[in-house]
Amino acid sequence: MSILYQSTRSEGEAVTASEAILQGLAPDGGLYVPTEIPTLKESLKSLSTKSYREVAYAVMKEYLTDFTEEELKACIDQAYDDKFDTPEIAPIAKAGGDYYLELYHGATIAFKDMALSILPHLMTTAAKKNHVKEQIVILTATSGDTGKAALAGFADVPGTKIIVFYPKGGVSPIQERQMVTQKGENVSVIGIHGNFDQAQTGVKNLFADEALKEKLLAAGYRFSSANSINIGRLVPQIVYYVYSYAHLLKIGAIKNREVINVVVPTGNFGNILAAYYAKQMGVPIDRLICASNENRVLYDFFTTGVYDKNRDFVLTSSPSMDILVSSNLERLIYRIAGDDAEQNAWRMKSLVRYGKYDITSLMRERLEDFYGNYATEEETAQTINQLFSEHGYLIDPHTAVAATVYRKYVSETADREKALIVSTASPYKFTRSVMQALGKESDEDDFTLADRLCALSGIEIPKAVKEIRTAPVLHDTVCEADGMKAEVERILGLA
């Protein structure tokens, strides 16, 4: 069966998986979604005996149907190799009776590695399949982790350039250091005076700029995206939910077909959307628990049925979730609207014009799988401290948001089905926040704090942190949010 991809905003011609990956964003500004969500062909019991690579193939072949077996397996083999510090790729730890899916064992110690390790290979394969002659320019906004993972994935990949925008002062010192020290002849990193939503809106506007598109083509370039709006990011994320269920089955933590709950710290909504897709494919997931920080726009949406970004933007200790416009939520809105592109499109227009939209009572009923809540900064720090002091397990602030929200969920519902809490980043990526939570506040720099955290916890400092400690800063450009287009034109020689 061939799966095609349709825009969430119009009933235009559907495209193949490789075309959707290359374009990133649909021409009408919508996001590509599969015309149907496929079911898993192989049983979870059978998958429990498979490696991560084998599970990745079993899942991704159902979505990327115009890739040959040879092409897809080559992409998978190149992605999930010794860049990861564990052969399991996505190990599961048990702490305090709960299971933590550790997605930070890749090159940049954050969950974005899981998808961005494979996206460059999918994209270059897609370019060959579609006889693309132009050089692909990856244009990306990051709230912290996507940027470095994309830079690492695309650095010096032939036929590509990558330009990453991040909010100056809106990411952790380690996150910024990872980006501004990135090597590669084809990479550019730019800070903006503004927040992530402004960076993301700026990137979307550049994609929609027809005059710029013509200038690009004339110069031999074409844009694509490495953000989670690219379906080539979303599909690989589905894999680790299938793999983690199969792994829990393998170790005897659950029985075959036993339902579990999944708890995901989320800002842009891509990670939890992948869990939703996994459930639609047949993975026995019951509740999808959406954990927000003090930028509680998703919590308010699930509580009221109104998405409203008209609020103060809060800088928190979990910066990858400091987001008021959750782009991937659009894919879910399209789905619960009955795959009605017109209904979805006017809501997205309302979001741009008025900063908000609401959904119907029927659409709210279709959200019954989801539960939303949020964690304050104080609660986040308390959870980090408690989990480490009581169980010796160290987590970062994003994971702590998820663990906090899960406790609230259990308190409210008394639901004690086994839970998989998604751990999205290494605590070493946020050493200052973690040390503060542990009561070890200090004015020392983040690398000295990493040494102290290592001595305190006995957990080795990851290679990704050691490497950037003395690395020179290679990217120091900063611009205003309205100057992003000029920077892109300068970098590409279009000005």
XYZ file of C-alpha atoms in Angstrom:
495
model
C 0.000 0.000 0.000
C 1.353 3.406 -0.974
C 1.053 6.206 1.608
C 0.833 9.741 0.218
C 0.984 13.080 2.044
C -1.602 15.835 2.069
C -1.388 19.432 3.284
C -3.351 20.286 6.421
C -4.609 23.505 4.793
C -5.951 22.580 1.352
C -7.181 19.636 -0.685
C -4.386 19.985 -3.218
C -2.569 17.147 -4.919
C -1.050 14.634 -2.523
C 2.708 14.034 -2.745
C 4.992 11.092 -2.044
C 6.942 10.749 1.199
C 10.195 11.783 -0.478
C 8.570 14.891 -1.976
C 7.078 15.837 1.416
C 10.480 15.430 3.107
C 12.169 17.603 0.491
C 9.590 20.380 0.671
C 9.355 20.428 4.458
C 6.381 22.783 4.415
C 3.508 22.473 1.930
C 3.230 25.298 -0.652
C 0.091 26.648 1.059
C 1.895 26.907 4.415
C 0.307 23.743 5.771
C 2.023 20.694 7.235
C 2.151 17.373 5.453
C 0.204 14.507 7.016
C -0.216 10.936 5.758
C -3.460 10.371 3.871
C -3.969 7.501 6.305
C -2.097 6.224 9.339
C -0.869 2.695 8.578
C -1.078 -0.191 11.011
C 1.928 -2.141 12.226
C 2.309 -5.283 10.114
C 4.547 -7.064 12.607
C 3.343 -8.015 16.094
C 4.777 -6.220 19.118
C 5.783 -9.584 20.531
C 7.829 -10.256 17.400
C 9.315 -6.734 17.524
C 10.404 -7.326 21.142
C 13.186 -9.578 19.829
C 14.437 -6.949 17.355
C 17.161 -4.308 17.531
C 16.383 -0.588 17.341
C 17.419 -0.547 13.693
C 15.111 -3.440 12.870
C 12.168 -1.811 14.641
C 12.939 1.450 12.828
C 12.657 -0.321 9.497
C 9.420 -2.082 10.492
C 7.820 1.260 11.385
C 9.276 3.597 8.786
C 8.644 1.356 5.789
C 4.909 1.791 6.450
C 5.169 5.566 6.046
C 8.004 6.077 3.561
C 6.559 3.810 0.909
C 8.396 5.293 -2.075
C 11.783 4.468 -0.505
C 13.144 1.065 -1.491
C 14.136 -1.421 1.202
C 17.776 -0.881 0.310
C 17.473 2.918 0.490
C 15.628 2.957 3.804
C 17.886 0.411 5.493
C 20.953 2.369 4.347
C 19.536 5.554 5.921
C 18.782 3.706 9.166
C 22.211 2.051 9.344
C 23.987 5.384 8.837
C 21.857 7.094 11.483
C 21.791 4.658 14.380
C 25.437 3.720 14.713
C 28.242 4.513 17.174
C 27.136 8.157 17.338
C 24.999 6.799 20.167
C 26.786 5.843 23.378
C 24.667 2.726 23.932
C 23.832 -0.107 21.527
C 20.206 0.062 22.711
C 19.994 3.594 21.190
C 16.999 4.410 23.441
C 17.432 2.614 26.797
C 14.761 2.533 29.498
C 15.609 3.162 33.151
C 13.383 2.389 36.129
C 13.265 4.844 39.018
C 10.687 5.252 41.752
C 8.482 2.589 40.175
C 8.244 4.437 36.857
C 9.978 3.850 33.540
C 12.051 6.579 31.890
C 12.699 6.408 28.148
C 16.147 7.978 27.749
C 16.328 9.683 24.375
C 19.560 11.583 25.003
C 22.284 9.083 24.162
C 23.098 10.576 20.758
C 25.763 13.015 19.618
C 24.111 16.149 21.051
C 22.618 14.576 24.225
C 18.996 15.457 23.468
C 16.019 13.628 21.965
C 16.280 15.566 18.704
C 19.194 13.266 17.785
C 16.728 10.401 17.376
C 15.209 11.987 14.273
C 17.936 14.366 13.139
C 20.504 11.585 12.863
C 18.468 10.110 10.027
C 16.869 13.175 8.395
C 19.971 14.215 6.371
C 20.157 10.705 4.888
C 16.423 10.642 4.118
C 16.683 14.078 2.533
C 19.704 13.393 0.314
C 18.144 10.079 -0.749
C 14.894 11.906 -1.503
C 16.770 14.493 -3.572
C 18.327 11.769 -5.733
C 14.967 10.010 -6.130
C 13.357 13.246 -7.336
C 16.274 14.336 -9.571
C 16.778 17.553 -7.605
C 19.621 19.612 -9.063
C 19.477 22.562 -6.639
C 21.486 22.689 -3.445
C 19.200 22.117 -0.439
C 19.228 24.897 2.153
C 18.007 23.682 5.544
C 16.361 26.622 7.298
C 15.569 26.020 10.962
C 14.492 27.834 14.114
C 15.412 26.242 17.425
C 14.351 26.592 21.036
C 17.570 24.883 22.040
C 18.049 21.284 20.962
C 16.906 21.064 17.331
C 19.590 23.530 16.256
C 22.623 21.565 17.419
C 21.181 18.215 16.387
C 20.405 19.550 12.901
C 23.824 21.202 12.621
C 25.558 17.978 13.633
C 23.440 15.971 11.202
C 23.916 18.202 8.174
C 27.487 19.447 8.749
C 29.461 18.955 5.530
C 26.733 16.785 3.961
C 27.267 17.240 0.182
C 24.574 19.193 -1.646
C 23.285 20.939 1.495
C 23.651 24.122 3.514
C 22.097 24.698 6.934
C 21.101 27.993 8.582
C 19.929 27.905 12.205
C 18.263 30.771 14.082
C 18.024 30.694 17.879
C 16.781 33.191 20.518
C 19.842 34.933 21.956
C 19.665 34.556 25.735
C 16.767 32.106 25.411
C 18.729 28.848 25.444
C 21.015 27.325 28.073
C 24.743 28.229 27.984
C 25.590 24.634 27.040
C 22.998 24.653 24.238
C 24.358 27.927 22.850
C 27.948 26.746 23.137
C 27.087 23.570 21.236
C 25.720 25.618 18.335
C 28.212 28.471 18.092
C 31.198 26.084 18.090
C 29.772 23.879 15.321
C 32.275 23.078 12.568
C 31.328 22.642 8.924
C 31.817 24.595 5.712
C 28.074 24.568 5.042
C 26.742 25.683 8.443
C 25.597 29.095 9.723
C 24.244 29.939 13.178
C 22.511 33.226 13.987
C 21.124 34.520 17.266
C 18.086 36.778 17.156
C 16.956 39.448 19.596
C 13.609 37.825 20.335
C 12.053 34.569 21.486
C 11.642 31.204 19.795
C 8.156 31.959 18.495
C 9.522 34.994 16.647
C 12.322 32.874 15.174
C 9.865 30.162 14.131
C 7.448 32.690 12.605
C 10.345 34.270 10.736
C 11.352 30.912 9.251
C 7.756 30.174 8.203
C 7.563 33.589 6.533
C 10.756 32.885 4.594
C 9.309 29.590 3.363
C 6.177 31.428 2.200
C 8.083 34.236 0.439
C 7.523 33.569 -3.288
C 9.906 36.302 -4.450
C 12.668 34.833 -2.304
C 11.881 31.367 -3.655
C 12.449 32.637 -7.202
C 15.766 34.231 -6.218
C 16.809 30.953 -4.611
C 15.995 28.873 -7.687
C 17.837 31.325 -9.928
C 20.903 30.917 -7.719
C 20.584 27.111 -7.624
C 19.085 26.724 -4.126
C 15.867 25.405 -2.606
C 14.658 25.583 0.996
C 13.787 22.643 3.181
C 13.251 22.309 6.916
C 14.766 20.251 9.711
C 12.183 21.432 12.243
C 9.587 19.013 13.503
C 7.208 20.425 10.891
C 9.079 18.174 8.425
C 7.390 14.777 8.182
C 10.909 13.311 7.909
C 11.363 14.356 11.557
C 8.026 13.048 12.791
C 8.160 9.527 11.322
C 11.466 8.550 13.011
C 10.026 9.743 16.338
C 7.195 7.212 16.098
C 9.835 4.483 16.127
C 10.953 4.923 19.722
C 7.425 4.561 21.081
C 7.019 1.266 19.248
C 10.496 0.169 20.343
C 9.961 1.147 23.986
C 6.691 -0.794 24.244
C 8.384 -3.826 22.667
C 11.319 -3.429 25.069
C 9.040 -3.281 28.127
C 7.489 -6.485 26.807
C 10.918 -8.046 26.365
C 12.035 -7.367 29.961
C 8.730 -8.578 31.399
C 7.642 -5.164 32.686
C 4.312 -5.548 30.872
C 2.266 -8.363 29.393
C 1.471 -8.567 25.697
C -1.239 -6.021 24.759
C -1.198 -4.469 28.266
C -1.928 -0.756 27.963
C 0.513 1.873 29.180
C 0.379 5.634 29.610
C 2.956 7.882 27.947
C 4.113 11.148 29.542
C 5.816 13.674 27.242
C 7.305 17.096 28.068
C 6.367 19.128 25.041
C 6.465 22.610 23.574
C 6.148 22.282 19.818
C 3.974 19.151 20.170
C 5.936 16.937 17.756
C 7.165 14.420 20.320
C 3.743 13.689 21.799
C 2.162 13.710 18.330
C 4.521 10.866 17.409
C 3.171 8.927 20.415
C -0.365 9.603 19.162
C 0.579 8.220 15.737
C 2.117 5.155 17.407
C -1.165 4.591 19.231
C -3.073 4.938 15.957
C -0.769 2.305 14.454
C -1.799 -0.181 17.135
C 0.580 0.313 20.073
C -1.484 -0.194 23.282
C -1.124 3.336 24.648
C -3.997 4.582 26.803
C -3.492 8.180 27.931
C -1.190 10.654 26.237
C -0.094 12.942 29.069
C 1.040 16.325 27.769
C 3.384 18.086 30.197
C 3.921 21.849 29.931
C 6.093 24.285 31.859
C 4.908 27.732 32.959
C 4.267 28.573 29.290
C 1.081 26.583 29.758
C -0.607 27.227 26.416
C -1.122 23.494 25.725
C -2.468 22.822 29.221
C -4.981 25.625 28.764
C -5.932 24.274 25.342
C -6.670 20.774 26.635
C -8.541 22.250 29.606
C -10.681 24.817 27.762
C -10.683 23.906 24.065
C -9.255 27.359 23.284
C -5.730 27.811 21.947
C -4.609 31.308 22.956
C -1.050 32.544 22.552
C -1.951 36.020 23.869
C -0.006 35.822 27.112
C 3.346 36.707 28.605
C 6.277 34.630 27.394
C 8.081 33.016 30.335
C 11.771 32.054 30.267
C 12.129 28.860 32.296
C 14.722 26.252 33.218
C 13.248 24.041 30.451
C 13.913 26.355 27.472
C 13.134 23.823 24.727
C 9.516 24.087 25.927
C 9.407 27.890 26.095
C 6.976 28.056 23.189
C 3.602 29.744 22.695
C 2.914 28.545 19.142
C 3.001 24.747 19.064
C 3.366 24.156 15.335
C 2.770 20.408 15.318
C -0.571 20.805 17.081
C -1.898 21.749 13.635
C -1.557 18.126 12.550
C -3.745 17.025 15.450
C -6.292 19.801 14.816
C -6.576 18.620 11.203
C -7.100 15.055 12.408
C -9.785 15.812 15.022
C -11.556 18.090 12.505
C -12.154 14.944 10.454
C -9.224 15.639 8.088
C -11.015 18.820 7.045
C -8.380 21.143 5.586
C -10.771 24.093 5.305
C -11.690 23.932 9.015
C -8.047 23.681 9.975
C -6.964 26.506 7.637
C -9.353 29.085 9.071
C -8.220 28.219 12.597
C -4.594 28.758 11.607
C -5.563 32.093 10.027
C -7.329 33.039 13.257
C -4.157 32.160 15.187
C -2.132 34.525 12.982
C -4.722 37.334 13.013
C -6.094 37.155 16.555
C -3.576 34.942 18.354
C -6.159 32.294 19.182
C -8.784 29.845 17.966
C -11.236 27.434 19.525
C -12.446 23.947 18.654
C -15.915 22.401 18.553
C -17.396 20.111 21.199
C -17.060 17.170 18.796
C -13.368 17.949 18.309
C -12.907 18.116 22.078
C -14.462 14.661 22.390
C -11.829 13.386 19.967
C -9.133 14.593 22.388
C -10.190 12.182 25.129
C -6.886 10.296 24.799
C -5.022 13.413 25.966
C -4.484 14.831 29.427
C -2.706 18.154 29.945
C -1.114 19.773 32.964
C 1.900 21.907 33.810
C 4.726 22.239 36.311
C 5.927 25.425 37.970
C 9.623 26.212 38.228
C 9.544 25.373 41.935
C 7.841 22.021 41.311
C 10.338 21.184 38.560
C 13.297 21.774 40.871
C 11.654 19.795 43.693
C 11.151 16.801 41.394
C 14.809 16.816 40.280
C 15.914 16.923 43.923
C 13.468 14.287 45.146
C 14.142 11.762 42.384
C 17.894 12.038 42.922
C 17.852 12.029 46.726
C 15.348 9.171 47.027
C 16.270 6.994 44.056
C 19.697 8.195 42.849
C 18.290 8.982 39.405
C 19.304 12.283 37.817
C 17.075 14.069 35.298
C 17.074 17.378 33.461
C 14.376 20.073 33.908
C 12.336 19.005 30.850
C 12.097 15.441 32.144
C 11.272 16.837 35.586
C 8.323 18.741 34.099
C 7.026 15.419 32.748
C 7.574 13.586 36.048
C 5.820 16.373 37.960
C 2.817 16.371 35.657
C 2.600 12.595 35.858
C 2.343 12.787 39.653
C -0.469 15.317 39.268
C -2.216 13.002 36.819
C -2.045 10.041 39.200
C -3.239 12.213 42.086
C -6.234 13.421 40.053
C -7.211 10.132 38.413
C -5.807 7.348 40.643
C -4.786 5.698 37.353
C -1.836 3.421 38.129
C -1.359 1.856 34.711
C 2.351 1.576 33.977
C 3.777 4.812 32.629
C 6.589 5.591 30.243
C 8.040 9.019 31.051
C 9.968 10.486 28.146
C 13.386 11.802 29.194
C 14.365 14.296 26.517
C 17.799 15.622 27.498
C 20.866 14.826 29.547
C 21.062 16.641 32.902
C 24.489 17.813 31.738
C 22.831 20.009 29.132
C 21.314 22.059 31.962
C 23.958 21.778 34.675
C 23.174 25.101 36.352
C 19.458 24.400 36.727
C 20.115 20.855 37.921
C 22.718 21.955 40.476
C 20.393 24.682 41.750
C 17.643 22.083 42.141
C 20.029 19.906 44.148
C 20.779 22.823 46.475
C 24.277 23.372 45.053
C 23.817 26.867 43.634
C 27.029 28.552 42.499
C 28.364 31.424 40.396
C 30.849 29.080 38.692
C 30.680 28.590 34.932
C 28.628 25.737 33.488
C 31.648 23.567 32.738
C 32.949 23.813 36.310
C 29.435 22.978 37.454
C 29.547 19.918 35.183
C 32.660 18.760 37.035
C 30.896 19.226 40.360
C 27.785 17.423 39.118
C 29.954 14.518 38.003
C 31.589 14.301 41.429
C 28.200 14.505 43.128
C 26.326 12.025 40.970
C 29.038 9.659 39.749
C 27.609 10.025 36.230
C 30.306 10.601 33.614
C 30.309 13.907 31.741
C 29.118 13.188 28.187
C 31.519 13.497 25.273
C 29.280 16.202 23.766
C 30.008 18.483 26.742
C 33.714 17.660 26.958
C 34.211 18.483 23.265
C 32.821 22.032 23.426
C 34.610 23.000 26.627
C 37.572 24.564 24.859
C 36.218 24.707 21.302
C 36.488 28.134 19.627
C 33.357 30.173 18.874
C 32.854 30.050 15.093
C 29.462 31.807 14.840
C 28.793 35.141 16.547
C 26.231 36.842 14.286
C 23.174 38.330 16.004
C 20.275 40.110 14.297
C 16.812 41.488 14.981
C 13.820 39.220 14.300
C 12.912 41.301 11.254
C 16.449 40.950 9.890
C 16.341 37.191 9.306
C 15.650 37.458 5.569
C 18.596 39.795 5.064
C 20.889 37.343 6.882
C 19.739 34.432 4.716
C 20.307 36.468 1.550
C 23.757 37.475 2.780
C 24.783 33.906 3.598
C 23.588 32.609 0.223
C 25.033 35.522 -1.732
C 21.623 36.742 -2.874
C 21.846 40.268 -1.490
